[in-house]
Structure formats: C-alpha cells, structure tokens
Amino acid sequence: MILRSAAPALAAALLLAASTSAGLAADKVRVGLATAIYTNYAPVYAAEALGTYKAKGLEVEITPYQGGGAAQQALAAGAADIINFFPPGVAIAVKKGVKEKIISGGGPPTPHGWHLMVKSDSPIKSLKDLNGRKIGISAKGSTTDFYALWSGIAAGGQVTTVPVGGRGLIPGVNSGALDGMVLWPNLTYRLIEGGKYRSVVDFGAVMKTNLPEVWVASQAMIDKKPDVVRRFLEAVMKTTKHMQDNEAYGLGYIKKYTKEKNDSVAKLAYDVIIKNATIDGMIKPEWLQNSLELATIAGIKDLPPVDQLFTDKFVPINPN
C-alpha cells in the first residue's frame, strides 16, 4: 500500500524535475557584428531562425555595429562577449591591453567577394594602373584601407587612401573625387551586375589567405564560459554546413536576409561566400601572419606575435 500510494507522488516529482530541467534558462551570449547586412553573417542569423542556438542551450543576442572598430570597442567595454573582426584590429586591441583572443575562423579564409572597383568608363584597366590613384575606403585602419594599400604596392607603387565612410564611396567615384573604391560583398556583385562599375582587383583571387573575418572572444568568456563559446561556434558552423548542403535553403535565406531581388546576385553570393565558408574554424599561423603584414603596410608596427592573439582550444569545430 505504501509503495502504491507513493508511486503517483514519485511520478509527479519526476515530472516536476523534468519540467524544471527543461525550463532552465539558456546560457546567454552577446554577439557583436561589424554591420547589419553582410552575406558572411547570414549563418549567424540563420542559426536563430533554424533553432540551432536553442538546441545548443543558448540565448544569442546579436548586435550590429557601425563597423568592426565599434564592435571591438563593445568587446573591450564588456558590452559584447564575442565579436566578428579582422586580425589586425584584434592585434591593435591586444597591444592596447584588451584581454581577448581569436577563437576561430569565420566565413571564407580568403577575401572572396571583396573588390577594388571603378566606373566602367574609367581609364584604369588593370592593377598596374592604380599607382598614384586616390582610392576610397570606409575608414583608416579598416579592412578597406589595408586592401587598398596592398593594391598600391602590388601595382608597383602606392595609392592614396581617402576615408569617406561606407556611404561616401559610390558618390565619391561618381563625382570623380575618387579614382576607385574598395567594396565588400554583396555590394560588389550588385554593382558588377548593374554594368556601371567593374572590378580592377578581385582580392579573393589575388591575395594570400588573410582571414577577412575571425571570431574573437573576451578572455573572461574563454576562461569562465568556454563551453558557451564552444556551443556558439558549433551552432554557427552547423548552420553554415546546413546552408552549404541545402542550396535551396541557403539561397532563399540569403535573399531574405540581404533583401536581394536579383537571383544571379544571390546565387553568386551563395557560390562564392557561403560555399567557401569554413565549417571547422581552423586557422593556420601563417594566415594570421599574412593579416598582420597588411597592418604593417598601413604603418602599424610592433604588433603582438601570432601566439598571443589566437587560442586553438576551440578548434577544430564539429559542425554536426
């Protein structure tokens, strides 16, 4: 009798325990991105749409900033736990005393979709014609700045980089104030498809692997919540792999996320960006070194060595 009467109570207790466990709050992680719309970030948002974060026990708060520098400031100030940034920017922050490390690659390891572009009727026909030209960039010390300066050296001389902000690049070229501009995907694809502009330098085709985007975590997250960091990376890489393996979904999501109406532009973004994105996060030291050399071109010296910027405790990532 005692056992029989205890059975319902025990079952109720077990049910309560199970529901309590299921109702435990997910681990929150604050993620900072350099901008709101950028094809490389599609898997970061798609992971939320697919429920991948939830399946990993995460509550991910995504905040787009006005550039990678602003995202870096958020991480330094403790307003973000993980950001997506460019290795030279990380090196500069670490040099200033910010406690953070690169934890994984993100997106394609080579700058696919990044181009130096001119008007279609420009006299600039090839890389060698860039010597002495004024090239528009978003800001000093930005990825656009480093790539423009690299172009000048590759042209056998140098270029003058003119920071005009992202929105000032096309008007600057149209007015003739700028001879060319460094732009990013999908904007490059849209302009090429439109026919009024053309690419002079396809950085993804001519540059060494230099990791345009990497995932960066605060040292506090790395030390205190390594499992949360790992689960976030797994969720992003799993989503990336899902988009690679399911072209219909990948294309559809890119069109929705970027509000891209041109099917050929969306297909190009999918084929070049998503299909080439890393799904294991692996980084080779020489890739990071290539990035730091770009900062040297920009006159930034005495940066920390690669082994002070990167931890391999989270890679390779299992995307399944």
Short mmCIF file of C-alpha atoms in Angstrom, two decimals:
data_model
loop_
_atom_site.label_atom_id
_atom_site.label_comp_id
_atom_site.label_asym_id
_atom_site.label_seq_id
_atom_site.Cartn_x
_atom_site.Cartn_y
_atom_site.Cartn_z
CA MET A 1 0.00 0.00 0.00
CA ILE A 2 2.80 2.39 0.85
CA LEU A 3 4.52 1.72 -2.44
CA ARG A 4 1.31 2.11 -4.40
CA SER A 5 0.42 5.40 -2.73
CA ALA A 6 3.96 6.68 -3.18
CA ALA A 7 4.01 5.87 -6.89
CA PRO A 8 1.84 8.79 -8.02
CA ALA A 9 3.80 11.17 -5.79
CA LEU A 10 7.08 9.85 -7.15
CA ALA A 11 5.85 10.18 -10.73
CA ALA A 12 4.74 13.73 -10.02
CA ALA A 13 8.12 14.55 -8.51
CA LEU A 14 9.95 13.13 -11.51
CA LEU A 15 7.68 15.08 -13.87
CA LEU A 16 8.34 18.26 -11.92
CA ALA A 17 12.08 17.65 -12.01
CA ALA A 18 11.98 17.05 -15.75
CA SER A 19 9.94 20.17 -16.41
CA THR A 20 12.21 22.21 -14.15
CA SER A 21 15.27 20.94 -16.02
CA ALA A 22 13.65 21.67 -19.38
CA GLY A 23 12.79 25.16 -18.17
CA LEU A 24 16.31 26.09 -17.13
CA ALA A 25 17.38 29.39 -18.61
CA ALA A 26 19.59 29.13 -21.67
CA ASP A 27 23.12 30.48 -21.47
CA LYS A 28 23.18 34.00 -22.84
CA VAL A 29 25.92 35.17 -25.18
CA ARG A 30 26.16 38.71 -26.60
CA VAL A 31 27.50 38.75 -30.14
CA GLY A 32 28.73 41.88 -31.90
CA LEU A 33 28.88 42.16 -35.69
CA ALA A 34 30.51 44.88 -37.77
CA THR A 35 27.33 45.63 -39.70
CA ALA A 36 23.73 44.54 -40.05
CA ILE A 37 23.69 43.17 -43.60
CA TYR A 38 26.70 41.21 -44.85
CA THR A 39 26.48 37.86 -46.62
CA ASN A 40 29.18 36.34 -44.44
CA TYR A 41 26.92 36.90 -41.42
CA ALA A 42 23.94 35.04 -42.91
CA PRO A 43 24.64 31.82 -40.95
CA VAL A 44 24.82 33.80 -37.69
CA TYR A 45 21.23 34.94 -38.17
CA ALA A 46 20.04 31.71 -39.81
CA ALA A 47 21.11 29.79 -36.69
CA GLU A 48 18.43 31.68 -34.80
CA ALA A 49 15.82 31.07 -37.49
CA LEU A 50 16.61 27.35 -37.59
CA GLY A 51 16.55 26.97 -33.81
CA THR A 52 20.19 25.87 -33.72
CA TYR A 53 21.08 28.19 -30.86
CA LYS A 54 18.13 26.95 -28.85
CA ALA A 55 19.14 23.35 -29.49
CA LYS A 56 22.59 24.20 -28.12
CA GLY A 57 21.08 25.72 -24.99
CA LEU A 58 21.93 29.28 -25.96
CA GLU A 59 20.18 32.62 -25.97
CA VAL A 60 22.13 34.67 -28.50
CA GLU A 61 21.78 38.45 -28.52
CA ILE A 62 23.11 39.81 -31.82
CA THR A 63 24.03 43.49 -32.08
CA PRO A 64 25.16 45.01 -35.39
CA TYR A 65 27.55 47.94 -35.00
CA GLN A 66 28.75 50.67 -37.35
CA GLY A 67 31.97 48.91 -38.32
CA GLY A 68 34.36 46.43 -36.81
CA GLY A 69 36.04 49.11 -34.71
CA ALA A 70 32.77 49.81 -32.91
CA ALA A 71 32.25 46.10 -32.29
CA GLN A 72 35.78 45.92 -30.89
CA GLN A 73 35.02 48.83 -28.55
CA ALA A 74 31.93 46.98 -27.32
CA LEU A 75 34.01 43.90 -26.52
CA ALA A 76 36.64 46.00 -24.73
CA ALA A 77 33.93 47.72 -22.70
CA GLY A 78 32.29 44.45 -21.70
CA ALA A 79 29.15 45.10 -23.77
CA ALA A 80 29.83 42.10 -26.04
CA ASP A 81 31.19 38.62 -25.32
CA ILE A 82 32.09 37.54 -28.85
CA ILE A 83 32.62 39.63 -31.97
CA ASN A 84 33.48 39.09 -35.61
CA PHE A 85 36.51 41.15 -36.61
CA PHE A 86 39.70 41.35 -38.70
CA PRO A 87 43.00 40.03 -37.18
CA PRO A 88 44.95 43.34 -37.40
CA GLY A 89 42.18 45.01 -35.40
CA VAL A 90 42.47 42.31 -32.77
CA ALA A 91 46.24 42.79 -32.66
CA ILE A 92 45.85 46.53 -32.16
CA ALA A 93 43.36 45.97 -29.33
CA VAL A 94 45.61 43.41 -27.61
CA LYS A 95 48.54 45.81 -27.94
CA LYS A 96 46.45 48.39 -26.07
CA GLY A 97 45.83 45.91 -23.28
CA VAL A 98 42.41 44.50 -24.18
CA LYS A 99 42.05 40.93 -22.92
CA GLU A 100 40.77 38.94 -25.88
CA LYS A 101 41.78 36.26 -28.35
CA ILE A 102 40.85 34.96 -31.76
CA ILE A 103 38.99 31.70 -31.24
CA SER A 104 38.05 30.58 -34.75
CA GLY A 105 37.91 31.46 -38.39
CA GLY A 106 34.63 32.81 -39.73
CA GLY A 107 33.41 32.92 -43.31
CA PRO A 108 35.83 32.24 -46.19
CA PRO A 109 39.52 32.37 -45.15
CA THR A 110 40.33 34.40 -48.29
CA PRO A 111 38.57 37.73 -49.10
CA HIS A 112 36.08 36.34 -51.63
CA GLY A 113 33.68 38.98 -52.85
CA TRP A 114 35.96 41.90 -51.97
CA HIS A 115 36.91 44.03 -54.98
CA LEU A 116 38.60 47.29 -55.87
CA MET A 117 36.11 48.83 -58.26
CA VAL A 118 35.99 51.69 -60.74
CA LYS A 119 33.39 53.15 -63.10
CA SER A 120 33.01 51.19 -66.30
CA ASP A 121 34.43 54.04 -68.37
CA SER A 122 37.44 54.58 -66.09
CA PRO A 123 40.90 54.69 -67.72
CA ILE A 124 42.07 52.30 -65.01
CA LYS A 125 42.17 48.92 -66.71
CA SER A 126 44.42 46.78 -64.52
CA LEU A 127 46.28 46.63 -61.24
CA LYS A 128 49.33 48.47 -62.61
CA ASP A 129 47.17 51.50 -63.44
CA LEU A 130 46.41 52.08 -59.75
CA ASN A 131 49.78 53.61 -58.91
CA GLY A 132 49.27 57.17 -57.67
CA ARG A 133 45.48 56.96 -57.68
CA LYS A 134 43.02 58.08 -55.00
CA ILE A 135 41.15 55.08 -53.63
CA GLY A 136 38.11 55.45 -51.43
CA ILE A 137 37.95 53.48 -48.20
CA SER A 138 35.42 53.36 -45.38
CA ALA A 139 37.89 54.40 -42.65
CA LYS A 140 41.56 54.43 -41.77
CA GLY A 141 42.70 51.19 -40.20
CA SER A 142 39.76 49.31 -41.72
CA THR A 143 39.83 46.26 -43.95
CA THR A 144 39.14 48.52 -46.93
CA ASP A 145 42.19 50.62 -46.00
CA PHE A 146 44.53 47.62 -45.76
CA TYR A 147 43.34 46.16 -49.05
CA ALA A 148 43.66 49.48 -50.87
CA LEU A 149 47.22 49.98 -49.61
CA TRP A 150 48.08 46.41 -50.61
CA SER A 151 46.80 47.20 -54.12
CA GLY A 152 49.17 50.15 -54.39
CA ILE A 153 52.17 48.03 -53.53
CA ALA A 154 51.03 45.28 -55.87
CA ALA A 155 50.76 47.95 -58.58
CA GLY A 156 54.43 48.75 -58.11
CA GLY A 157 53.97 52.00 -56.23
CA GLN A 158 51.36 53.31 -53.86
CA VAL A 159 47.85 54.72 -53.69
CA THR A 160 46.34 57.48 -51.61
CA THR A 161 43.56 56.15 -49.42
CA VAL A 162 40.67 58.55 -48.82
CA PRO A 163 38.32 57.72 -45.92
CA VAL A 164 34.79 58.76 -46.81
CA GLY A 165 32.65 56.28 -44.87
CA GLY A 166 30.78 53.40 -46.45
CA ARG A 167 28.05 55.62 -47.84
CA GLY A 168 30.50 58.06 -49.42
CA LEU A 169 32.33 55.57 -51.64
CA ILE A 170 30.00 55.34 -54.63
CA PRO A 171 29.16 59.08 -54.69
CA GLY A 172 32.91 59.82 -54.49
CA VAL A 173 33.65 57.65 -57.52
CA ASN A 174 30.67 59.02 -59.42
CA SER A 175 31.78 62.62 -58.85
CA GLY A 176 35.36 61.92 -59.88
CA ALA A 177 36.73 62.80 -56.43
CA LEU A 178 37.87 59.17 -56.15
CA ASP A 179 39.51 57.06 -58.84
CA GLY A 180 38.30 53.81 -57.32
CA MET A 181 36.93 52.22 -54.16
CA VAL A 182 37.31 49.06 -52.11
CA LEU A 183 33.98 47.33 -51.56
CA TRP A 184 32.62 44.16 -49.99
CA PRO A 185 30.01 41.52 -50.92
CA ASN A 186 27.09 41.64 -51.83
CA LEU A 187 27.52 45.25 -52.89
CA THR A 188 30.31 44.30 -55.30
CA TYR A 189 28.10 41.73 -57.02
CA ARG A 190 25.23 44.17 -57.38
CA LEU A 191 27.44 46.83 -58.94
CA ILE A 192 29.09 44.40 -61.34
CA GLU A 193 25.70 43.03 -62.39
CA GLY A 194 24.42 46.56 -62.92
CA GLY A 195 27.10 47.23 -65.52
CA LYS A 196 28.04 50.75 -64.42
CA TYR A 197 31.10 49.59 -62.47
CA ARG A 198 33.73 46.94 -62.94
CA SER A 199 36.34 45.18 -60.86
CA VAL A 200 40.02 46.00 -61.23
CA VAL A 201 41.18 43.82 -58.34
CA ASP A 202 39.44 40.67 -57.13
CA PHE A 203 41.10 40.31 -53.73
CA GLY A 204 39.80 36.79 -53.26
CA ALA A 205 41.65 35.72 -56.40
CA VAL A 206 44.97 37.53 -55.96
CA MET A 207 45.69 37.81 -52.23
CA LYS A 208 47.16 35.24 -49.89
CA THR A 209 44.82 33.76 -47.31
CA ASN A 210 44.43 36.52 -44.71
CA LEU A 211 41.21 35.81 -42.81
CA PRO A 212 38.89 38.76 -43.53
CA GLU A 213 36.74 37.65 -40.61
CA VAL A 214 37.56 35.80 -37.42
CA TRP A 215 35.62 35.10 -34.27
CA VAL A 216 37.02 36.82 -31.20
CA ALA A 217 36.08 36.28 -27.55
CA SER A 218 36.90 38.18 -24.41
CA GLN A 219 39.40 36.47 -22.15
CA ALA A 220 36.69 36.36 -19.49
CA MET A 221 34.46 34.26 -21.75
CA ILE A 222 37.36 32.00 -22.71
CA ASP A 223 38.30 31.43 -19.06
CA LYS A 224 34.91 31.36 -17.37
CA LYS A 225 32.49 30.08 -20.03
CA PRO A 226 34.47 28.01 -22.53
CA ASP A 227 31.54 25.63 -23.06
CA VAL A 228 29.28 28.54 -24.04
CA VAL A 229 31.90 29.75 -26.52
CA ARG A 230 32.23 26.25 -27.97
CA ARG A 231 28.47 25.78 -28.33
CA PHE A 232 28.12 29.13 -30.08
CA LEU A 233 30.81 28.23 -32.61
CA GLU A 234 29.25 24.80 -33.13
CA ALA A 235 25.86 26.40 -33.80
CA VAL A 236 27.25 28.82 -36.40
CA MET A 237 29.31 26.16 -38.15
CA LYS A 238 26.43 23.67 -38.12
CA THR A 239 24.20 26.29 -39.72
CA THR A 240 26.88 27.12 -42.28
CA LYS A 241 27.14 23.44 -43.21
CA HIS A 242 23.34 23.20 -43.44
CA MET A 243 23.31 26.11 -45.88
CA GLN A 244 26.12 24.53 -47.90
CA ASP A 245 24.36 21.17 -48.06
CA ASN A 246 20.93 22.64 -48.85
CA GLU A 247 21.30 25.12 -51.70
CA ALA A 248 17.60 25.94 -51.90
CA TYR A 249 17.52 26.92 -48.25
CA GLY A 250 20.86 28.75 -48.45
CA LEU A 251 19.81 30.79 -51.47
CA GLY A 252 16.41 31.53 -50.02
CA TYR A 253 17.83 32.71 -46.74
CA ILE A 254 20.44 34.92 -48.41
CA LYS A 255 17.72 36.61 -50.47
CA LYS A 256 15.58 37.16 -47.37
CA TYR A 257 18.43 38.35 -45.14
CA THR A 258 20.07 40.68 -47.67
CA LYS A 259 16.76 41.69 -49.32
CA GLU A 260 18.37 40.74 -52.61
CA LYS A 261 15.91 40.74 -55.52
CA ASN A 262 18.39 39.74 -58.22
CA ASP A 263 18.61 35.93 -58.38
CA SER A 264 22.00 35.97 -60.10
CA VAL A 265 23.50 38.19 -57.39
CA ALA A 266 22.14 35.91 -54.67
CA LYS A 267 23.49 32.84 -56.48
CA LEU A 268 26.90 34.43 -56.83
CA ALA A 269 26.95 35.30 -53.13
CA TYR A 270 25.96 31.75 -52.24
CA ASP A 271 28.52 30.11 -54.53
CA VAL A 272 31.42 32.40 -53.61
CA ILE A 273 30.76 33.22 -49.95
CA ILE A 274 28.67 30.52 -48.32
CA LYS A 275 30.15 27.56 -50.21
CA ASN A 276 33.68 28.70 -49.31
CA ALA A 277 32.95 29.48 -45.66
CA THR A 278 34.78 27.49 -43.02
CA ILE A 279 32.86 24.84 -41.11
CA ASP A 280 35.65 23.77 -38.77
CA GLY A 281 37.08 27.20 -37.86
CA MET A 282 40.66 26.08 -38.36
CA ILE A 283 43.33 28.79 -38.61
CA LYS A 284 46.93 28.38 -39.68
CA PRO A 285 49.55 30.66 -38.08
CA GLU A 286 50.74 31.81 -41.50
CA TRP A 287 47.23 33.06 -42.32
CA LEU A 288 47.29 35.27 -39.25
CA GLN A 289 50.77 36.43 -40.14
CA ASN A 290 49.54 37.44 -43.59
CA SER A 291 46.88 39.59 -41.91
CA LEU A 292 49.39 41.26 -39.62
CA GLU A 293 51.56 42.10 -42.62
CA LEU A 294 48.64 44.07 -44.04
CA ALA A 295 48.68 46.18 -40.88
CA THR A 296 52.40 46.74 -41.34
CA ILE A 297 51.71 48.11 -44.82
CA ALA A 298 49.39 50.64 -43.16
CA GLY A 299 52.25 51.76 -40.91
CA ILE A 300 51.08 49.91 -37.81
CA LYS A 301 54.13 48.46 -36.08
CA ASP A 302 55.13 46.44 -33.02
CA LEU A 303 52.01 44.28 -33.02
CA PRO A 304 51.86 41.26 -30.68
CA PRO A 305 53.02 37.95 -32.19
CA VAL A 306 50.51 35.46 -33.52
CA ASP A 307 50.77 33.15 -30.49
CA GLN A 308 49.47 35.96 -28.26
CA LEU A 309 46.44 36.57 -30.44
CA PHE A 310 44.96 33.12 -31.02
CA THR A 311 43.90 30.14 -28.94
CA ASP A 312 43.32 26.78 -30.59
CA LYS A 313 41.34 25.31 -27.68
CA PHE A 314 38.05 25.61 -29.61
CA VAL A 315 39.10 24.27 -33.00
CA PRO A 316 38.54 22.15 -34.97
CA ILE A 317 34.82 22.69 -34.51
CA ASN A 318 32.39 19.83 -35.08
CA PRO A 319 29.66 21.21 -37.38
CA ASN A 320 27.33 18.22 -36.94
#
